[in-house]
Structure formats: structure tokens, C-alpha cells
Short mmCIF file of C-alpha atoms in Angstrom, two decimals:
data_model
loop_
_atom_site.label_atom_id
_atom_site.label_comp_id
_atom_site.label_asym_id
_atom_site.label_seq_id
_atom_site.Cartn_x
_atom_site.Cartn_y
_atom_site.Cartn_z
CA UNK D 13 2.62 -0.55 3.31
CA UNK D 14 2.76 -3.37 5.84
CA UNK D 15 3.51 -6.57 3.96
CA UNK D 16 2.63 -8.75 6.96
CA UNK D 17 -0.82 -7.11 7.14
CA UNK D 18 -1.39 -8.11 3.52
CA UNK D 19 -0.57 -11.77 4.23
CA UNK D 20 -2.57 -14.25 6.25
CA UNK D 21 -6.11 -13.94 7.51
CA UNK D 22 -7.77 -12.05 10.30
CA UNK D 23 -8.08 -8.36 11.03
CA UNK D 24 -4.31 -7.74 10.98
CA UNK D 25 -3.19 -10.54 8.66
CA UNK D 26 0.23 -11.76 9.80
CA UNK D 27 1.18 -8.40 11.36
CA UNK D 28 2.22 -9.12 14.92
CA UNK D 29 2.30 -5.43 15.83
CA UNK D 30 -1.42 -5.01 15.03
CA UNK D 31 -2.62 -1.54 16.10
CA UNK D 32 0.89 -0.45 17.10
CA UNK D 33 2.36 -1.14 13.64
CA UNK D 34 4.02 1.90 12.12
CA UNK D 35 3.42 0.76 8.52
CA UNK D 36 0.23 1.39 6.56
CA UNK D 37 -2.45 -1.23 6.91
CA UNK D 38 -3.97 -0.91 3.45
CA UNK D 39 -4.54 -3.45 0.68
CA UNK D 40 -1.38 -3.56 -1.41
CA UNK D 41 -3.29 -5.04 -4.33
CA UNK D 42 -5.71 -2.11 -4.21
CA UNK D 43 -2.84 0.35 -4.40
CA UNK D 44 -1.40 -1.57 -7.34
CA UNK D 45 -4.78 -1.47 -9.09
CA UNK D 46 -5.30 -5.23 -8.82
CA UNK D 47 -8.14 -5.11 -6.27
CA UNK D 48 -11.35 -3.14 -6.61
CA UNK D 49 -12.06 -3.11 -2.88
CA UNK D 50 -15.09 -5.36 -3.23
CA UNK D 51 -16.54 -7.41 -0.40
CA UNK D 52 -14.32 -10.34 -1.41
CA UNK D 53 -11.28 -8.59 0.10
CA UNK D 54 -11.05 -8.08 3.85
CA UNK D 55 -8.18 -5.59 3.73
CA UNK D 56 -8.48 -1.82 4.19
CA UNK D 57 -9.05 0.21 1.01
CA UNK D 58 -9.38 3.64 2.61
CA UNK D 59 -6.51 5.68 4.05
CA UNK D 60 -9.06 7.58 6.14
CA UNK D 61 -9.82 4.49 8.25
CA UNK D 62 -8.42 4.77 11.80
CA UNK D 63 -5.15 2.80 11.48
CA UNK D 64 -3.87 4.20 8.16
CA UNK D 65 -4.93 7.73 9.08
CA UNK D 66 -3.18 7.59 12.46
CA UNK D 67 -0.05 6.11 10.85
CA UNK D 68 0.09 8.90 8.28
CA UNK D 69 -0.55 11.60 10.88
CA UNK D 70 2.10 10.13 13.20
CA UNK D 71 4.56 10.32 10.29
CA UNK D 72 3.81 13.99 9.72
CA UNK D 73 1.81 13.70 6.50
CA UNK D 74 -0.25 16.90 6.22
CA UNK D 75 -4.01 16.43 5.91
CA UNK D 76 -3.91 18.43 2.66
CA UNK D 77 -1.93 15.61 1.03
CA UNK D 78 -4.20 12.76 2.11
CA UNK D 79 -6.47 12.96 -0.95
CA UNK D 80 -3.57 12.68 -3.42
CA UNK D 81 -1.49 10.16 -1.50
CA UNK D 82 -2.81 7.01 -3.20
CA UNK D 83 -2.40 8.37 -6.75
CA UNK D 84 1.17 9.40 -5.88
CA UNK D 85 1.95 5.96 -4.45
CA UNK D 86 0.42 4.26 -7.52
CA UNK D 87 2.61 6.43 -9.77
CA UNK D 88 5.70 5.50 -7.75
CA UNK D 89 4.89 1.81 -8.11
CA UNK D 90 4.31 2.23 -11.85
CA UNK D 91 7.65 4.01 -12.27
CA UNK D 92 9.42 1.35 -10.21
CA UNK D 93 7.84 -1.31 -12.40
CA UNK D 94 8.90 0.53 -15.56
CA UNK D 95 12.47 0.78 -14.25
CA UNK D 96 12.44 -2.92 -13.44
CA UNK D 97 11.20 -3.71 -16.95
CA UNK D 98 13.92 -1.50 -18.46
CA UNK D 99 16.60 -3.27 -16.42
CA UNK D 100 15.30 -6.69 -17.44
CA UNK D 101 15.05 -5.65 -21.11
CA UNK D 102 18.59 -4.24 -21.05
CA UNK D 103 19.95 -7.39 -19.45
CA UNK D 104 18.39 -9.65 -22.07
CA UNK D 105 19.20 -7.47 -25.10
CA UNK D 106 21.76 -8.96 -27.53
#
């Protein structure tokens, strides 16, 4: 996920590479479950839109995996968050 795309305003946020960016231009908050994709957010919420789809195809992601990609990514983020919580809890334990 392109962090620069998710910052700033405009069609490409702060991403200077715009259409040529090799990272996914999708709403990071949407992937994290913090954005419902409503009209209040101008970021992409659909991996089938032209830029995300081309990025995934260029990186060799098979079309059969497209429909399960977001749930997999959400699970990865959740596991990373759980690991982070475990590390913090372990560090503060007496």
C-alpha cells in the first residue's frame, strides 16, 4: 500500500509517482477496517479500479486471488497488530 497516496489531498495524495507508482493506491484505513468507503473519503476502496488492478497484475497476482486479497491483507494486519501488542505486553510485564 502506497503510504504517500494515503497522505495529502488530490487524486494521488502525496505520491509523486502517480500512475507509475508500483505500490497499491488503495485506502489504508479501509483495509484496516477504519473507513467504510463512504463519499467522505476520496481514496480508492476497490482493488478492481485501474491503478490497483494494474499494480497487482504487474506483480504477478493471479486474477483468481483478487477476490480474497483484501481479507488476506486485513488478516495480516491483524496478526501484526496482535504481535505488536504481545511484544508491548511482554515488555511491560513485571
